[in-house]
Amino acid sequence: MLKKSFLILSICLFGFSVIAQESGAPEKGKESFEELDKLDQGTNLERKQYKNISENNKDRVINSIKLLTIVTANFGDEVADSKTALEKIKKDYQIVLRYYYRRAYIASGKAMVALEKDITTLLGKFAKSYDTKTQNLLAECADTITAQEQAQLVDTSTEGVKPVVPYREIAEAQQKLRIAYGQLGLATDMTRDDRFYDAIVHYRIAKDYGIKILSDFKEQEADKKAITDKYAKDLVDNKNQIASQNTK
């Protein structure tokens, strides 16, 4: 019985010891020089390569974090755990810079590579969300144009009836929709190549055209406003800006 009690006590003390060690572990990028030296082991060639990665990829990472900050603020509720993932990305970028400024280039470069993978993953999730919304919006535009064409056929076939929507406006809408689908096609191609940042740019352009098509077909200002209100957050996001709480 005494041996069992001693064994249980030993296990508990060991567990507390591990927890204490973990809680007392230095924050990444703030290790002692001795610990940092262990993390930064490698050849001179590796040091140069990872230094270049840290320096050359910096602007791309900053731009990606800016984009993620905007899209997460606007549509974060549509992508599960995106806000938590973004916070981790921002903290990991701080770690990259800590290592870099401490001249631990191998540690910095490796952290940068891992960071970019996380950025790509999150951008990919948002790109998928953008794709769904853009597909639905452009399908609505196509249906609206088709309905206007059919209505015009009836109007022009009826004696004494003037078409509600002139053919010129329908033709302009058709041209806008072709451009929008062209942008959607570019976005889809870039998504296949994991170029999610660029894909989101083209999804936004496609949405801009789609919203304009729906708005232009409305005659009354109140109806036009209803369209812009419905897509208010998208219109702000298309400008690469964060929508205000009133817009949301």
PDB file of N, CA and C in Angstrom, residues 176-222:
ATOM      1  N   LYS A 176     -21.182  43.116 -69.645  1.00  0.00           N
ATOM      2  CA  LYS A 176     -20.660  43.138 -68.274  1.00  0.00           C
ATOM      3  C   LYS A 176     -20.594  41.723 -67.696  1.00  0.00           C
ATOM      4  N   LEU A 177     -21.610  40.927 -67.998  1.00  0.00           N
ATOM      5  CA  LEU A 177     -21.637  39.565 -67.460  1.00  0.00           C
ATOM      6  C   LEU A 177     -20.533  38.713 -68.077  1.00  0.00           C
ATOM      7  N   ARG A 178     -20.263  38.923 -69.363  1.00  0.00           N
ATOM      8  CA  ARG A 178     -19.161  38.188 -69.995  1.00  0.00           C
ATOM      9  C   ARG A 178     -17.830  38.540 -69.325  1.00  0.00           C
ATOM     10  N   ILE A 179     -17.655  39.824 -69.030  1.00  0.00           N
ATOM     11  CA  ILE A 179     -16.427  40.254 -68.350  1.00  0.00           C
ATOM     12  C   ILE A 179     -16.356  39.635 -66.951  1.00  0.00           C
ATOM     13  N   ALA A 180     -17.498  39.648 -66.259  1.00  0.00           N
ATOM     14  CA  ALA A 180     -17.542  39.095 -64.901  1.00  0.00           C
ATOM     15  C   ALA A 180     -17.177  37.614 -64.905  1.00  0.00           C
ATOM     16  N   TYR A 181     -17.734  36.866 -65.855  1.00  0.00           N
ATOM     17  CA  TYR A 181     -17.408  35.440 -65.922  1.00  0.00           C
ATOM     18  C   TYR A 181     -15.954  35.222 -66.345  1.00  0.00           C
ATOM     19  N   GLY A 182     -15.419  36.160 -67.130  1.00  0.00           N
ATOM     20  CA  GLY A 182     -14.001  36.082 -67.469  1.00  0.00           C
ATOM     21  C   GLY A 182     -13.135  36.233 -66.226  1.00  0.00           C
ATOM     22  N   GLN A 183     -13.510  37.177 -65.362  1.00  0.00           N
ATOM     23  CA  GLN A 183     -12.793  37.363 -64.104  1.00  0.00           C
ATOM     24  C   GLN A 183     -12.946  36.141 -63.194  1.00  0.00           C
ATOM     25  N   LEU A 184     -14.132  35.575 -63.191  1.00  0.00           N
ATOM     26  CA  LEU A 184     -14.363  34.364 -62.400  1.00  0.00           C
ATOM     27  C   LEU A 184     -13.493  33.218 -62.909  1.00  0.00           C
ATOM     28  N   GLY A 185     -13.359  33.131 -64.230  1.00  0.00           N
ATOM     29  CA  GLY A 185     -12.506  32.097 -64.811  1.00  0.00           C
ATOM     30  C   GLY A 185     -11.051  32.259 -64.400  1.00  0.00           C
ATOM     31  N   LEU A 186     -10.572  33.507 -64.395  1.00  0.00           N
ATOM     32  CA  LEU A 186      -9.199  33.770 -63.958  1.00  0.00           C
ATOM     33  C   LEU A 186      -9.019  33.385 -62.492  1.00  0.00           C
ATOM     34  N   ALA A 187     -10.017  33.739 -61.683  1.00  0.00           N
ATOM     35  CA  ALA A 187      -9.950  33.403 -60.257  1.00  0.00           C
ATOM     36  C   ALA A 187      -9.902  31.893 -60.055  1.00  0.00           C
ATOM     37  N   THR A 188     -10.696  31.176 -60.831  1.00  0.00           N
ATOM     38  CA  THR A 188     -10.722  29.714 -60.724  1.00  0.00           C
ATOM     39  C   THR A 188      -9.375  29.109 -61.108  1.00  0.00           C
ATOM     40  N   ASP A 189      -8.785  29.624 -62.186  1.00  0.00           N
ATOM     41  CA  ASP A 189      -7.470  29.131 -62.617  1.00  0.00           C
ATOM     42  C   ASP A 189      -6.414  29.374 -61.541  1.00  0.00           C
ATOM     43  N   MET A 190      -6.462  30.551 -60.940  1.00  0.00           N
ATOM     44  CA  MET A 190      -5.475  30.878 -59.912  1.00  0.00           C
ATOM     45  C   MET A 190      -5.682  30.051 -58.651  1.00  0.00           C
ATOM     46  N   THR A 191      -6.925  29.733 -58.366  1.00  0.00           N
ATOM     47  CA  THR A 191      -7.212  28.875 -57.215  1.00  0.00           C
ATOM     48  C   THR A 191      -6.600  27.491 -57.416  1.00  0.00           C
ATOM     49  N   ARG A 192      -6.695  26.983 -58.633  1.00  0.00           N
ATOM     50  CA  ARG A 192      -6.104  25.668 -58.929  1.00  0.00           C
ATOM     51  C   ARG A 192      -4.590  25.682 -58.719  1.00  0.00           C
ATOM     52  N   ASP A 193      -3.976  26.848 -58.944  1.00  0.00           N
ATOM     53  CA  ASP A 193      -2.521  26.976 -58.772  1.00  0.00           C
ATOM     54  C   ASP A 193      -2.141  27.443 -57.370  1.00  0.00           C
ATOM     55  N   ASP A 194      -3.119  27.446 -56.458  1.00  0.00           N
ATOM     56  CA  ASP A 194      -2.896  27.889 -55.072  1.00  0.00           C
ATOM     57  C   ASP A 194      -2.489  29.361 -54.984  1.00  0.00           C
ATOM     58  N   ARG A 195      -2.871  30.139 -55.980  1.00  0.00           N
ATOM     59  CA  ARG A 195      -2.606  31.587 -55.957  1.00  0.00           C
ATOM     60  C   ARG A 195      -3.861  32.281 -55.412  1.00  0.00           C
ATOM     61  N   PHE A 196      -4.136  32.016 -54.158  1.00  0.00           N
ATOM     62  CA  PHE A 196      -5.407  32.443 -53.576  1.00  0.00           C
ATOM     63  C   PHE A 196      -5.499  33.957 -53.403  1.00  0.00           C
ATOM     64  N   TYR A 197      -4.377  34.594 -53.121  1.00  0.00           N
ATOM     65  CA  TYR A 197      -4.376  36.057 -52.987  1.00  0.00           C
ATOM     66  C   TYR A 197      -4.871  36.693 -54.286  1.00  0.00           C
ATOM     67  N   ASP A 198      -4.275  36.298 -55.407  1.00  0.00           N
ATOM     68  CA  ASP A 198      -4.667  36.851 -56.708  1.00  0.00           C
ATOM     69  C   ASP A 198      -6.090  36.441 -57.074  1.00  0.00           C
ATOM     70  N   ALA A 199      -6.476  35.236 -56.688  1.00  0.00           N
ATOM     71  CA  ALA A 199      -7.832  34.763 -56.990  1.00  0.00           C
ATOM     72  C   ALA A 199      -8.880  35.661 -56.339  1.00  0.00           C
ATOM     73  N   ILE A 200      -8.646  36.037 -55.088  1.00  0.00           N
ATOM     74  CA  ILE A 200      -9.604  36.886 -54.380  1.00  0.00           C
ATOM     75  C   ILE A 200      -9.753  38.235 -55.071  1.00  0.00           C
ATOM     76  N   VAL A 201      -8.657  38.760 -55.607  1.00  0.00           N
ATOM     77  CA  VAL A 201      -8.716  40.026 -56.351  1.00  0.00           C
ATOM     78  C   VAL A 201      -9.680  39.906 -57.525  1.00  0.00           C
ATOM     79  N   HIS A 202      -9.603  38.809 -58.262  1.00  0.00           N
ATOM     80  CA  HIS A 202     -10.464  38.627 -59.435  1.00  0.00           C
ATOM     81  C   HIS A 202     -11.904  38.283 -59.038  1.00  0.00           C
ATOM     82  N   TYR A 203     -12.080  37.575 -57.938  1.00  0.00           N
ATOM     83  CA  TYR A 203     -13.444  37.344 -57.444  1.00  0.00           C
ATOM     84  C   TYR A 203     -14.114  38.683 -57.132  1.00  0.00           C
ATOM     85  N   ARG A 204     -13.366  39.584 -56.544  1.00  0.00           N
ATOM     86  CA  ARG A 204     -13.917  40.898 -56.199  1.00  0.00           C
ATOM     87  C   ARG A 204     -14.339  41.673 -57.447  1.00  0.00           C
ATOM     88  N   ILE A 205     -13.503  41.637 -58.474  1.00  0.00           N
ATOM     89  CA  ILE A 205     -13.842  42.341 -59.720  1.00  0.00           C
ATOM     90  C   ILE A 205     -15.121  41.756 -60.319  1.00  0.00           C
ATOM     91  N   ALA A 206     -15.213  40.430 -60.314  1.00  0.00           N
ATOM     92  CA  ALA A 206     -16.409  39.766 -60.852  1.00  0.00           C
ATOM     93  C   ALA A 206     -17.652  40.178 -60.075  1.00  0.00           C
ATOM     94  N   LYS A 207     -17.530  40.241 -58.759  1.00  0.00           N
ATOM     95  CA  LYS A 207     -18.682  40.644 -57.940  1.00  0.00           C
ATOM     96  C   LYS A 207     -19.082  42.087 -58.220  1.00  0.00           C
ATOM     97  N   ASP A 208     -18.106  42.940 -58.429  1.00  0.00           N
ATOM     98  CA  ASP A 208     -18.409  44.342 -58.739  1.00  0.00           C
ATOM     99  C   ASP A 208     -19.279  44.449 -59.991  1.00  0.00           C
ATOM    100  N   TYR A 209     -18.899  43.717 -61.022  1.00  0.00           N
ATOM    101  CA  TYR A 209     -19.684  43.722 -62.256  1.00  0.00           C
ATOM    102  C   TYR A 209     -21.082  43.154 -62.011  1.00  0.00           C
ATOM    103  N   GLY A 210     -21.155  42.092 -61.244  1.00  0.00           N
ATOM    104  CA  GLY A 210     -22.451  41.469 -60.982  1.00  0.00           C
ATOM    105  C   GLY A 210     -23.405  42.391 -60.250  1.00  0.00           C
ATOM    106  N   ILE A 211     -22.907  43.058 -59.231  1.00  0.00           N
ATOM    107  CA  ILE A 211     -23.753  43.982 -58.460  1.00  0.00           C
ATOM    108  C   ILE A 211     -24.215  45.135 -59.340  1.00  0.00           C
ATOM    109  N   LYS A 212     -23.327  45.605 -60.210  1.00  0.00           N
ATOM    110  CA  LYS A 212     -23.678  46.704 -61.126  1.00  0.00           C
ATOM    111  C   LYS A 212     -24.782  46.267 -62.085  1.00  0.00           C
ATOM    112  N   ILE A 213     -24.711  45.050 -62.568  1.00  0.00           N
ATOM    113  CA  ILE A 213     -25.741  44.542 -63.480  1.00  0.00           C
ATOM    114  C   ILE A 213     -27.110  44.557 -62.805  1.00  0.00           C
ATOM    115  N   LEU A 214     -27.175  44.015 -61.602  1.00  0.00           N
ATOM    116  CA  LEU A 214     -28.457  43.946 -60.892  1.00  0.00           C
ATOM    117  C   LEU A 214     -28.996  45.339 -60.585  1.00  0.00           C
ATOM    118  N   SER A 215     -28.112  46.240 -60.221  1.00  0.00           N
ATOM    119  CA  SER A 215     -28.533  47.605 -59.886  1.00  0.00           C
ATOM    120  C   SER A 215     -29.031  48.360 -61.114  1.00  0.00           C
ATOM    121  N   ASP A 216     -28.345  48.193 -62.237  1.00  0.00           N
ATOM    122  CA  ASP A 216     -28.702  48.943 -63.453  1.00  0.00           C
ATOM    123  C   ASP A 216     -30.079  48.572 -63.990  1.00  0.00           C
ATOM    124  N   PHE A 217     -30.520  47.364 -63.720  1.00  0.00           N
ATOM    125  CA  PHE A 217     -31.829  46.947 -64.223  1.00  0.00           C
ATOM    126  C   PHE A 217     -32.984  47.514 -63.395  1.00  0.00           C
ATOM    127  N   LYS A 218     -32.670  48.090 -62.247  1.00  0.00           N
ATOM    128  CA  LYS A 218     -33.710  48.678 -61.408  1.00  0.00           C
ATOM    129  C   LYS A 218     -33.966  50.121 -61.842  1.00  0.00           C
ATOM    130  N   GLU A 219     -35.232  50.468 -62.002  1.00  0.00           N
ATOM    131  CA  GLU A 219     -35.582  51.817 -62.448  1.00  0.00           C
ATOM    132  C   GLU A 219     -35.714  52.783 -61.280  1.00  0.00           C
ATOM    133  N   GLN A 220     -36.325  52.331 -60.202  1.00  0.00           N
ATOM    134  CA  GLN A 220     -36.559  53.196 -59.051  1.00  0.00           C
ATOM    135  C   GLN A 220     -35.316  53.250 -58.160  1.00  0.00           C
ATOM    136  N   GLU A 221     -35.049  54.443 -57.631  1.00  0.00           N
ATOM    137  CA  GLU A 221     -33.890  54.621 -56.760  1.00  0.00           C
ATOM    138  C   GLU A 221     -33.981  53.734 -55.517  1.00  0.00           C
ATOM    139  N   ALA A 222     -35.198  53.557 -55.024  1.00  0.00           N
ATOM    140  CA  ALA A 222     -35.384  52.709 -53.843  1.00  0.00           C
ATOM    141  C   ALA A 222     -34.977  51.267 -54.145  1.00  0.00           C
TER     142      ALA A 222
END
